[in-house]
mmCIF file of C-alpha atoms in Angstrom:
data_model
loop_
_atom_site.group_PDB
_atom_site.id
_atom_site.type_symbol
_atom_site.label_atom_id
_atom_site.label_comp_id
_atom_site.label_asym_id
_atom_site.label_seq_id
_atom_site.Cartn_x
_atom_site.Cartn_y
_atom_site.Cartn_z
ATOM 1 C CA UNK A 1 70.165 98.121 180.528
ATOM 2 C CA UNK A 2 67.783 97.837 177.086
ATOM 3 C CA UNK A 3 71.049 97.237 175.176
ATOM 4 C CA UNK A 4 72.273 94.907 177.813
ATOM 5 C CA UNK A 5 68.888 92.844 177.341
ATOM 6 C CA UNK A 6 69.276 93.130 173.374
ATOM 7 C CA UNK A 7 72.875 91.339 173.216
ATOM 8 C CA UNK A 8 70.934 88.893 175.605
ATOM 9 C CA UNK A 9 68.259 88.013 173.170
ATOM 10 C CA UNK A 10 70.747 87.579 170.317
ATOM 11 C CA UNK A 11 72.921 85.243 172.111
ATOM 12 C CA UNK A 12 69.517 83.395 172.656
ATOM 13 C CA UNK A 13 69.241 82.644 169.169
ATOM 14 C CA UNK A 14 71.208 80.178 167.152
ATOM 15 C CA UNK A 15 74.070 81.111 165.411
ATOM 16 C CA UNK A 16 77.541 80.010 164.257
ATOM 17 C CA UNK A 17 81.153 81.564 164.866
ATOM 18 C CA UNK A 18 82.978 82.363 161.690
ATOM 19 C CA UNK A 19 86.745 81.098 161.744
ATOM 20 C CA UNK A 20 89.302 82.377 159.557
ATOM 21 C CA UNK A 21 88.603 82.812 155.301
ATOM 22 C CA UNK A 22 85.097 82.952 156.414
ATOM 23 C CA UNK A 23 85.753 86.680 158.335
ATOM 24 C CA UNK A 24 87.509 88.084 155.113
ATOM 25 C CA UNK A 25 90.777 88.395 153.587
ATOM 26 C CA UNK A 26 92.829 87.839 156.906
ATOM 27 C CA UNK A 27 96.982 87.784 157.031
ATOM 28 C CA UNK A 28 99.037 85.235 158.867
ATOM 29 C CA UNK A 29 101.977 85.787 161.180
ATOM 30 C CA UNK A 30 103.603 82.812 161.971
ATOM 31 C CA UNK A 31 106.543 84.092 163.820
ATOM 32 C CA UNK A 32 103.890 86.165 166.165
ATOM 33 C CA UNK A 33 101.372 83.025 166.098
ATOM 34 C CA UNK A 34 98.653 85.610 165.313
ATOM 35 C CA UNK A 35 96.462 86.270 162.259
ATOM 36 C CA UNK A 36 95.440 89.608 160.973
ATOM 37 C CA UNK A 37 92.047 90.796 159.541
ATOM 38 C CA UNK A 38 93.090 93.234 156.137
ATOM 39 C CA UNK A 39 90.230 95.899 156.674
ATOM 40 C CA UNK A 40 89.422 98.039 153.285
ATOM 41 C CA UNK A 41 91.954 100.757 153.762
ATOM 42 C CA UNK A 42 94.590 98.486 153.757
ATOM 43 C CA UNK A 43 95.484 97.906 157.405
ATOM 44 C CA UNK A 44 95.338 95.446 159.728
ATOM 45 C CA UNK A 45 92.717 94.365 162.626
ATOM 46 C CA UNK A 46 93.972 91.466 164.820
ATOM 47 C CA UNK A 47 91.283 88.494 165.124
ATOM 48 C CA UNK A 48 90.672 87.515 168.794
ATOM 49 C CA UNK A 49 92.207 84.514 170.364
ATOM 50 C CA UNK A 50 88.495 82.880 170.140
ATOM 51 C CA UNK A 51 88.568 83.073 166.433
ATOM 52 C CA UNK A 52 91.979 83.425 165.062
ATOM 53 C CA UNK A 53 92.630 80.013 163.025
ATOM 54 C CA UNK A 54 96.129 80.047 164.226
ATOM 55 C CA UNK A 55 95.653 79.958 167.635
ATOM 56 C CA UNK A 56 92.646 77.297 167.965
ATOM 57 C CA UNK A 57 94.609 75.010 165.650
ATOM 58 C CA UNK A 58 97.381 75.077 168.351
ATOM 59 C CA UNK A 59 95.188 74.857 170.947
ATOM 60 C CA UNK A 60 93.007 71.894 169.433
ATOM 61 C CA UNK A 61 96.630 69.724 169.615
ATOM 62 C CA UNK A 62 96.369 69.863 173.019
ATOM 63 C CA UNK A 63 92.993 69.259 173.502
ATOM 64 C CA UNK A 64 90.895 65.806 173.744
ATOM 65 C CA UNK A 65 87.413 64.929 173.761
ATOM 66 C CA UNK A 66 86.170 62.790 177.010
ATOM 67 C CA UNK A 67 85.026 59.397 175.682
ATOM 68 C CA UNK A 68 81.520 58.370 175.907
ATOM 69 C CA UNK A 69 81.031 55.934 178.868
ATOM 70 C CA UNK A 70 81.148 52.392 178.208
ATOM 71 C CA UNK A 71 78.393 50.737 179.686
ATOM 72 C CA UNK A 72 79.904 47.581 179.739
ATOM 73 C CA UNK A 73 82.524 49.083 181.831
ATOM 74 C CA UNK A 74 79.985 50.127 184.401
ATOM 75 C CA UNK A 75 79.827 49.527 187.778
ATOM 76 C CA UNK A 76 77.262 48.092 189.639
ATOM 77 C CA UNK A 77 76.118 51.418 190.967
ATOM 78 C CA UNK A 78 75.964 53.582 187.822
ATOM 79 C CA UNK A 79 74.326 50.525 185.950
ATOM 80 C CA UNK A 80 71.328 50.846 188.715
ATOM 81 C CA UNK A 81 71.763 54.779 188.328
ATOM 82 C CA UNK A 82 71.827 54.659 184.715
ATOM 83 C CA UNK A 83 68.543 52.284 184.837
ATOM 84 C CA UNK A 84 66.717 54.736 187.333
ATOM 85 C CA UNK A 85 64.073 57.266 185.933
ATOM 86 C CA UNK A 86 64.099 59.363 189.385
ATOM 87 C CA UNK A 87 67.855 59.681 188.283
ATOM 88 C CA UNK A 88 67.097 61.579 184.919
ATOM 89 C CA UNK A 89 64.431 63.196 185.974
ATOM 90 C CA UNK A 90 66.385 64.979 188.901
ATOM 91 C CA UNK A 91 69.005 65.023 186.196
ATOM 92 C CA UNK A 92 67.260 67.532 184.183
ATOM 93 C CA UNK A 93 68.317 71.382 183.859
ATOM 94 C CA UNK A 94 66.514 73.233 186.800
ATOM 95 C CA UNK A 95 64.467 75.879 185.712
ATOM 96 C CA UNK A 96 62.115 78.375 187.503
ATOM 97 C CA UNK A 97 58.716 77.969 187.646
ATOM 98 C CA UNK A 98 56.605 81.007 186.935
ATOM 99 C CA UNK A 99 54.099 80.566 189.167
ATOM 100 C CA UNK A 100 56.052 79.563 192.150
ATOM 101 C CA UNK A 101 59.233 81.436 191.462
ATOM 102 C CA UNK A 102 61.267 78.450 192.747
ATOM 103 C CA UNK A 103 63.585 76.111 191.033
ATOM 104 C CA UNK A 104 62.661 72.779 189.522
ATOM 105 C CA UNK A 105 63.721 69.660 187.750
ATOM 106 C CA UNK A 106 62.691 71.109 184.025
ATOM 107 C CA UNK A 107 60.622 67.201 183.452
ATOM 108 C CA UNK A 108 58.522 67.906 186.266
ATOM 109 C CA UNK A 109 57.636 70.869 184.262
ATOM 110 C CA UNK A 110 55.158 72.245 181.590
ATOM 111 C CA UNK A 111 56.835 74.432 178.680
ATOM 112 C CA UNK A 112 54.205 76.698 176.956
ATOM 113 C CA UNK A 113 55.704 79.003 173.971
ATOM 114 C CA UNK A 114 53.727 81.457 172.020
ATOM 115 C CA UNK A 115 52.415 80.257 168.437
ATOM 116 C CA UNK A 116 50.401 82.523 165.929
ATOM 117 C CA UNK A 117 46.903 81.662 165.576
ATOM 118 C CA UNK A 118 46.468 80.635 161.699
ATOM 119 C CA UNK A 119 43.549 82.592 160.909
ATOM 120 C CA UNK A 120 44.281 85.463 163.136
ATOM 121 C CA UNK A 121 47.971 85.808 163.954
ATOM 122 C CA UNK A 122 47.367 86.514 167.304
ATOM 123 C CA UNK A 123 49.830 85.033 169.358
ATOM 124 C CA UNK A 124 48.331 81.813 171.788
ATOM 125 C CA UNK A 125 50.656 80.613 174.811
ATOM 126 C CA UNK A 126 50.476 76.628 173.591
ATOM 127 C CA UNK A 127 52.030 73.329 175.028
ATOM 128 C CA UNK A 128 53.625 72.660 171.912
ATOM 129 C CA UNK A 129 56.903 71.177 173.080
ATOM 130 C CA UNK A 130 54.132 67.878 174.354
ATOM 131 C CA UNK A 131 53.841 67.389 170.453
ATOM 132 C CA UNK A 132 56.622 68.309 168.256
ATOM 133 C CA UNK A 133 60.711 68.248 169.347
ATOM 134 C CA UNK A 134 61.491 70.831 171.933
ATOM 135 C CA UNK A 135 64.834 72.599 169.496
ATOM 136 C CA UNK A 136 64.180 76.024 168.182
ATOM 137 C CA UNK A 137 60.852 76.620 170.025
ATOM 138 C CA UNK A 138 61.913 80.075 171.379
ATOM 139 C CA UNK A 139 61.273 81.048 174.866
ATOM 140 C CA UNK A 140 59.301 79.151 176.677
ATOM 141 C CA UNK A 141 56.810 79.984 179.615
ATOM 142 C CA UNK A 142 57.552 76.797 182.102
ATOM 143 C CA UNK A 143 55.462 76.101 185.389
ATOM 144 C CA UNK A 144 55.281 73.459 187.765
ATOM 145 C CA UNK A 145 53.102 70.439 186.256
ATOM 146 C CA UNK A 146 50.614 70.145 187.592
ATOM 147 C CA UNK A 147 46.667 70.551 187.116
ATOM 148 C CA UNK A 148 45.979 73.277 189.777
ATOM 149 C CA UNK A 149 48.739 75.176 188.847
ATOM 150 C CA UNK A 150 47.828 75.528 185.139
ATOM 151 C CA UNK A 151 43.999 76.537 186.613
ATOM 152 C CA UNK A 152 45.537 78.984 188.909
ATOM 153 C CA UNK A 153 47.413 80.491 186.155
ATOM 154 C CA UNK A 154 44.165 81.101 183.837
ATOM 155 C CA UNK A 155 42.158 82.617 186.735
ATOM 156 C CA UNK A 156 42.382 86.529 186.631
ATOM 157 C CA UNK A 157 44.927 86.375 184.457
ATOM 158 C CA UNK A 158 47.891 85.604 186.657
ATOM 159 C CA UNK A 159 50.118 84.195 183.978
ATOM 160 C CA UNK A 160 50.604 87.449 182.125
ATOM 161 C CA UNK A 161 52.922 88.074 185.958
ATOM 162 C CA UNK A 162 55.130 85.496 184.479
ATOM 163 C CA UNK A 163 55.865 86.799 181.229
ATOM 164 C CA UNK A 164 59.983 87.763 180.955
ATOM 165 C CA UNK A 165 61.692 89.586 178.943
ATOM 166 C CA UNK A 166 62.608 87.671 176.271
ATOM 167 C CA UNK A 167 59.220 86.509 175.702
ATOM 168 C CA UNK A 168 58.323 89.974 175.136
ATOM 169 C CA UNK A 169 61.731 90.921 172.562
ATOM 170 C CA UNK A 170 60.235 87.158 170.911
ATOM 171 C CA UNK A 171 57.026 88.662 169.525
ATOM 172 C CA UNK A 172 57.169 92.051 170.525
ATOM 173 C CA UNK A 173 55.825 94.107 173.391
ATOM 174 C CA UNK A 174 52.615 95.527 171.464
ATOM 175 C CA UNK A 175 52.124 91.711 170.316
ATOM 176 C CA UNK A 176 52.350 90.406 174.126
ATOM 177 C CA UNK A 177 49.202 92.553 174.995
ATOM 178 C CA UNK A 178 47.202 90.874 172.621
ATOM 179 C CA UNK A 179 48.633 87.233 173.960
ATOM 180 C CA UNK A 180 45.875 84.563 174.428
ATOM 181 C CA UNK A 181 45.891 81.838 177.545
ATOM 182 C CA UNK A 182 43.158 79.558 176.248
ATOM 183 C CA UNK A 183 40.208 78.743 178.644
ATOM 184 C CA UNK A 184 40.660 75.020 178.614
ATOM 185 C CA UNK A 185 44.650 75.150 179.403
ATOM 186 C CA UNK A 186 44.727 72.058 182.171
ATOM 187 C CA UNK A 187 42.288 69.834 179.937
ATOM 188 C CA UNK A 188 44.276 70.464 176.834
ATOM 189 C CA UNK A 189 47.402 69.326 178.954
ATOM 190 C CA UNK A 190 46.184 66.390 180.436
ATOM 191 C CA UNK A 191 44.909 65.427 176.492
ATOM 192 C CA UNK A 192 48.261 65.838 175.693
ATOM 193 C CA UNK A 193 50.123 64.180 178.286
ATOM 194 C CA UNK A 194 47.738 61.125 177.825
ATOM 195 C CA UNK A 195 48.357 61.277 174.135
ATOM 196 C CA UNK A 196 52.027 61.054 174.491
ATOM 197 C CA UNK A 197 51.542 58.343 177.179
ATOM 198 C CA UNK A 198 49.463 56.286 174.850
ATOM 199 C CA UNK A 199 51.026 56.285 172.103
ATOM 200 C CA UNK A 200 54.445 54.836 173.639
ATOM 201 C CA UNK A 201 52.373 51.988 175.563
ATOM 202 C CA UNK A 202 50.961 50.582 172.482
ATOM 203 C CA UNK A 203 54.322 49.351 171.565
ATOM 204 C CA UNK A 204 54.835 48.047 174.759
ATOM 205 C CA UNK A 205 52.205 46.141 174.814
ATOM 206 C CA UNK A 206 52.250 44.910 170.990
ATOM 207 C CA UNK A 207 56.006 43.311 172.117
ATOM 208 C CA UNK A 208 56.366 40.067 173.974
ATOM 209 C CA UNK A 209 58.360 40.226 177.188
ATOM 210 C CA UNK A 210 58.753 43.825 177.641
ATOM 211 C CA UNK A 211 55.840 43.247 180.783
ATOM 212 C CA UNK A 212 55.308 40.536 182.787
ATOM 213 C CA UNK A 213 51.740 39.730 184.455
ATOM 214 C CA UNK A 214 50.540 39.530 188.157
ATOM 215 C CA UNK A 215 47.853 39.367 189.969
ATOM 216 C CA UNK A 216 48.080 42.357 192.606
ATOM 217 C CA UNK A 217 50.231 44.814 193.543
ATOM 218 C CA UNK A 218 50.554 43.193 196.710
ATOM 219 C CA UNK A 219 54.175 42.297 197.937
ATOM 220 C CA UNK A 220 53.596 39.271 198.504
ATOM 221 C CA UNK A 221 52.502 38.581 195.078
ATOM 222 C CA UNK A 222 55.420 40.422 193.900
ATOM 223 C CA UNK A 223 58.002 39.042 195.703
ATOM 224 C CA UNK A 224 59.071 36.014 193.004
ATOM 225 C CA UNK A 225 59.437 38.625 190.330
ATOM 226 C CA UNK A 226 63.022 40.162 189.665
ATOM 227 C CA UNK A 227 64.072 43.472 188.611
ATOM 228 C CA UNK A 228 60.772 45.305 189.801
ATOM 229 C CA UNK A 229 60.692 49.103 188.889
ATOM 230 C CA UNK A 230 56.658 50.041 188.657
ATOM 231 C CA UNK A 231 53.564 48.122 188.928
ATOM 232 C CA UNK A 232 50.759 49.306 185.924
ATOM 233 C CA UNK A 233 47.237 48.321 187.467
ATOM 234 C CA UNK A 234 44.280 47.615 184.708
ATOM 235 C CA UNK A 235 42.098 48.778 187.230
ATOM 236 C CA UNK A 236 40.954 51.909 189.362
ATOM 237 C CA UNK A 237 42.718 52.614 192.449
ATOM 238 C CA UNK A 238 39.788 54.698 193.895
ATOM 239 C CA UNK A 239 38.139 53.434 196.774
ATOM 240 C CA UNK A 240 34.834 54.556 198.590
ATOM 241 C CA UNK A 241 37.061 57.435 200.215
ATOM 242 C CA UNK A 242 37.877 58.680 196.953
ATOM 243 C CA UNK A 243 34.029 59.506 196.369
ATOM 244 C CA UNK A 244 33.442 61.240 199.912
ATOM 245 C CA UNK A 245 36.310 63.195 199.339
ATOM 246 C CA UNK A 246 34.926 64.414 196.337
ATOM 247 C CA UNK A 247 31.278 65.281 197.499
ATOM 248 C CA UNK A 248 33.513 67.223 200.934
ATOM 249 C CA UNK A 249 35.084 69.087 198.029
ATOM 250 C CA UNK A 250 32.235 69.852 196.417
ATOM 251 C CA UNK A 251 30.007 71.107 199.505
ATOM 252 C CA UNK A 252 33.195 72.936 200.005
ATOM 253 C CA UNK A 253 33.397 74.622 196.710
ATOM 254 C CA UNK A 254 29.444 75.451 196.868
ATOM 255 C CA UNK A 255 30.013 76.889 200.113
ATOM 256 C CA UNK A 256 32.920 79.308 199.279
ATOM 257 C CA UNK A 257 30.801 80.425 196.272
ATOM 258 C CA UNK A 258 27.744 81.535 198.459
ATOM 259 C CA UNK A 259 30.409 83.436 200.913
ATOM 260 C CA UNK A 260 31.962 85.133 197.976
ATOM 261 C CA UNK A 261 28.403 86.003 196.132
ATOM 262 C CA UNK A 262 27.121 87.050 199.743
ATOM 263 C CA UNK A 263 30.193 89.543 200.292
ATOM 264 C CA UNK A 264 29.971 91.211 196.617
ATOM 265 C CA UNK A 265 26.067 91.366 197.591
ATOM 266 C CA UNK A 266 26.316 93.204 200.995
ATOM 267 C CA UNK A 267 29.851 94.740 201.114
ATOM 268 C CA UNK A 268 29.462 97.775 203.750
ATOM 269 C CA UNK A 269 28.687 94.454 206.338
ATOM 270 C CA UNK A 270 32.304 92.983 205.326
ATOM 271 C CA UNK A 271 34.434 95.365 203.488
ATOM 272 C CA UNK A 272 35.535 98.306 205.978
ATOM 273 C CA UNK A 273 36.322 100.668 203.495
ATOM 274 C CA UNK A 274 32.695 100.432 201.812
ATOM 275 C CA UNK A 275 30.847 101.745 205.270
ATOM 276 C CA UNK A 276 29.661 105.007 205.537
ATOM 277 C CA UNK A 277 31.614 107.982 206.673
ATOM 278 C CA UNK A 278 34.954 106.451 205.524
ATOM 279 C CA UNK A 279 37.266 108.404 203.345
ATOM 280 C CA UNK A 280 40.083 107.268 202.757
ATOM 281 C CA UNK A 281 40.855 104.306 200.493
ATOM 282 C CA UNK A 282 41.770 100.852 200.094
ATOM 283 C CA UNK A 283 45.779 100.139 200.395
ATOM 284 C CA UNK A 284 47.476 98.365 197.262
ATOM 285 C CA UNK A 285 48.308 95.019 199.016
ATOM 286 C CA UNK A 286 44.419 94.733 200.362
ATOM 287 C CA UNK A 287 42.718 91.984 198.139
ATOM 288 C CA UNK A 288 39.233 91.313 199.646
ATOM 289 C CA UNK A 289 37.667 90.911 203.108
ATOM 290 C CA UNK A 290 38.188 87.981 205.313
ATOM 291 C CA UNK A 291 35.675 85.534 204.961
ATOM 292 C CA UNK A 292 35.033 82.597 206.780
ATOM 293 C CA UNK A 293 36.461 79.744 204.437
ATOM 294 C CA UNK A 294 38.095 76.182 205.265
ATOM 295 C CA UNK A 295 41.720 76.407 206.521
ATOM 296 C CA UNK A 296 43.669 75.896 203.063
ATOM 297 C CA UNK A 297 46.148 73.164 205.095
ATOM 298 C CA UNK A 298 43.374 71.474 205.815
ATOM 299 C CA UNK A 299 41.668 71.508 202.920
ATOM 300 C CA UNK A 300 44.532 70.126 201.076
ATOM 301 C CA UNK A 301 46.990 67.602 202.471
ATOM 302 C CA UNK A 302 50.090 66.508 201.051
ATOM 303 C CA UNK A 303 49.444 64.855 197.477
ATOM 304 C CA UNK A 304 49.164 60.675 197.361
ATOM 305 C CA UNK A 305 50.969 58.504 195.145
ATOM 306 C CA UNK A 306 50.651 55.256 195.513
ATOM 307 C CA UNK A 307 53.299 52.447 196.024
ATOM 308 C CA UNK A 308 53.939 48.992 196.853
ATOM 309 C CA UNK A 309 57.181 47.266 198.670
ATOM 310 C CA UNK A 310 59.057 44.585 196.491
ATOM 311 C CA UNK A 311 61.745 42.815 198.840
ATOM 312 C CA UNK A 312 61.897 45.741 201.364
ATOM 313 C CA UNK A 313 62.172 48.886 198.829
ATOM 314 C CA UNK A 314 59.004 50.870 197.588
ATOM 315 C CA UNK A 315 57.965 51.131 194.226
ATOM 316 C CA UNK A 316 55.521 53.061 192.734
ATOM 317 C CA UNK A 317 51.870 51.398 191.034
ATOM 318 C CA UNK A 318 50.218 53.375 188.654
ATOM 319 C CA UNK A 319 46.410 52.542 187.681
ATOM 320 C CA UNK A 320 46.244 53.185 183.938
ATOM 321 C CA UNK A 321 42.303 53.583 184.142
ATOM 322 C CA UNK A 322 42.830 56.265 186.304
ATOM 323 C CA UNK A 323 45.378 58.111 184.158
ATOM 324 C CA UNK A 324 43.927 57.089 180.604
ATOM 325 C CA UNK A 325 40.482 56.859 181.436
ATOM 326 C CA UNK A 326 38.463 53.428 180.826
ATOM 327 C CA UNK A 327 38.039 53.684 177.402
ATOM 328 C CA UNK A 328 41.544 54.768 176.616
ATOM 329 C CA UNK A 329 42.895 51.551 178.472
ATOM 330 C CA UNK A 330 40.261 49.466 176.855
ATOM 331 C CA UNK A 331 41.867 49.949 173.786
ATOM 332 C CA UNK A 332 44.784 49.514 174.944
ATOM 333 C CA UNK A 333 44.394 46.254 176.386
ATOM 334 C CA UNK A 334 41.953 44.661 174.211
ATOM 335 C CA UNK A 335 43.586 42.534 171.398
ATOM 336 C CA UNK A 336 47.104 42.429 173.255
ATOM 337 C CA UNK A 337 49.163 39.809 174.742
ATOM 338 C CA UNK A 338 47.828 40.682 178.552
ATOM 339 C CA UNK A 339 44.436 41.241 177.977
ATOM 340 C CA UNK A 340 42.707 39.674 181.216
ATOM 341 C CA UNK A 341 45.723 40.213 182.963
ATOM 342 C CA UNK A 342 44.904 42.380 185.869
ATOM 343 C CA UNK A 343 48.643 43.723 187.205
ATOM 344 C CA UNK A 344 51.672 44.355 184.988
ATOM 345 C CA UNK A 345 55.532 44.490 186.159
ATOM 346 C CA UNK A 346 57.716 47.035 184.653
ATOM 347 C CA UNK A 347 60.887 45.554 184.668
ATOM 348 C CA UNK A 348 64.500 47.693 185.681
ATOM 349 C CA UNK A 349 66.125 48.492 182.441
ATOM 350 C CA UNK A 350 67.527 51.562 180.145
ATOM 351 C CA UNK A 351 64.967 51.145 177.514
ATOM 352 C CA UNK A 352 62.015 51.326 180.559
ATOM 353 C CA UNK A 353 63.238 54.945 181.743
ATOM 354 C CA UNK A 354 61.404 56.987 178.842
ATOM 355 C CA UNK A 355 58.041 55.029 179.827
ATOM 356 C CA UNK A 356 58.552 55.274 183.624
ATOM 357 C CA UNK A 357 59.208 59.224 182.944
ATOM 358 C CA UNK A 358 56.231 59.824 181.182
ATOM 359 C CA UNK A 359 53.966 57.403 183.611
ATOM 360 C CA UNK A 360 55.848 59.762 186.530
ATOM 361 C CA UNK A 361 54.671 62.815 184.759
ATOM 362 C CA UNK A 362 51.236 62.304 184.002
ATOM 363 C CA UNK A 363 50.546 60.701 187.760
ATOM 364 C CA UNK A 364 52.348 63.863 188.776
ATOM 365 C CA UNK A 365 49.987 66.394 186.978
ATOM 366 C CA UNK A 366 46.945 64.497 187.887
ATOM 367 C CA UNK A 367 48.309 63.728 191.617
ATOM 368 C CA UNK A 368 45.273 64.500 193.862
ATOM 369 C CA UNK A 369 45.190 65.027 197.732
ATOM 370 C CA UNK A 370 44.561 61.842 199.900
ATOM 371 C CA UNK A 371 41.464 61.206 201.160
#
């Protein structure tokens, strides 16, 4: 099994097949179609199908390359595929979330890979794939993105659960002990994810017809526009629910803390194995004693995006004051073509799907429940 997971981690890393010369002195044998390796003593070691220079010269003859698609050649159907961003996002790899355990789209997903602290050396789990290219990173540590489940990770530790194996054979098994999750994980994402964001909307909005201004999300005001994809909205989409939502969740919050600081206070009233004249122990899978708390479905409903319908098919409105913040989208604005403009189209087109993916991904990660 350890060997098995060694020949895994060196297939993991990069390397290149040597063909032919490049293996040694080898000897040809044209009348067999096979080459021969000429080992120090004088004999000979037949090469492998894979890398005998004979045999994939043969076998290249017969082979041909598929030709890129032709998007001029494209049907009406893969031109509106090829111009959707829900398309490449649930054309991604799949990858499992550590946290969840199940499989996702790998752009709905935050990839974390350990990174030596420069002072220290002490390896850090850091989103570093959000800033620099994502080739020769190493092993990553992905997870569903999204804000609550980057806090859930940092609380008792519950990431170090999703470390693998080749994390571990990466920077060593006495090295993964001293790994570092840093405190201020989902706020250092969201920075990140903003930054990203930003920096590709400032060309957008320093180029002349790449948006076109409207008054309102509303359909109707919509309607005359063609080639709708997403609305961006200068302004906040909160509304007076918003803010009651948030004060519930806060009374709710307060009131959990009071129950948990009251049970660690008094436990022989709550925790059955802390009464007197009890002897035996706590089993492995008991956590804590049930307290009264709100019902978790209840305390969070399904997540709300928000959308719009343009000629009888739904498209989604972000509010870039809600995902930049006010003073980030000041500065966007302010100077531009649209400034004063309250609602921007985002029309359908190939060079629209990188924006639309990022917008998707940062609404995604700071999704909250509906009101």
């Amino acid at each position: 099994m350890i060997r098995a997971r060694r020949l895994q981690f060196r297939a993991y890393s990069t390397t290149q097949n040597l063909l032919g010369d490049d293996l040694g002195p080898i000897q040809r044998n044209e009348d067999q179609h096979k080459s021969f390796r000429v080992r120090q003593d004088g004999s000979s070691l037949p090469l492998p199908p894979s890398l005998d220079p004979v045999v994939v010269s043969e076998r290249s003859r017969w082979e041909q390359l598929k030709e890129k698609p032709n998007v001029a050649n494209f049907t009406p159907f893969q031109k509106k595929l090829w111009e959707n961003p829900y398309a490449h996002i649930l054309a991604s790899p799949p990858r499992q979330c550590r946290a969840t355990n199940s499989l996702q789209p790998s752009a709905l997903q935050t990839s974390l890979h350990p990174r030596p602290h420069p002072s220290t050396k002490t390896p850090w789990l850091l989103p570093v794939s959000l800033t620099t290219p994502t080739h020769h990173l190493g092993p990553p540590f992905r997870f569903l993105s999204h804000k609550f489940v980057a806090a859930h990770l940092g609380k008792k530790k519950a990431w170090k659960s999703g470390l693998y194996f080749r994390i571990y054979e990466k920077i060593g098994s006495k090295a993964t002990h001293e790994i570092i999750w840093r405190e201020d994980m989902p706020e250092l994402i969201l920075g990140l994810l903003r930054e990203r964001l930003l920096g590709k909307l400032k060309w957008w909005f320093s180029k002349r017809g790449q948006l076109v201004g409207c008054i309102s999300p509303w359909h109707e005001h919509i309607e005359s526009i063609d080639h709708v994809s997403s609305i961006l909205s200068l302004k906040s989409l909160r509304t007076h629910a918003d803010d009651l939502k948030d004060a519930a969740a806060s009374i709710a919050a307060s009131s959990d803390k009071w129950v948990s600081y009251t049970a660690k206070g008094l436990p022989d009233l709550f925790d059955p194995h802390s009464k007197p004249n009890v002897t035996h122990r706590a089993p492995s899978w008991y956590q804590e004693p049930l307290l009264p708390r709100l019902q978790p479905r209840l305390q969070y409903p399904p997540l709300e995006f928000k959308t719009t319908v343009w000629r009888g098919q739904k498209v989604a409105v972000y509010s870039l004051v809600d995902l930049l913040g006010e003073e980030k989208t000041k500065e966007l604005v302010e100077g531009s073509m649209y400034e004063g403009e309250s609602c921007l189209v985002v029309r359908s087109g190939r060079h629209n799907v990188k924006i639309e993916m990022l917008l998707m991904e940062l609404q995604c990660y700071t999704a909250d429940h509906e009101p």
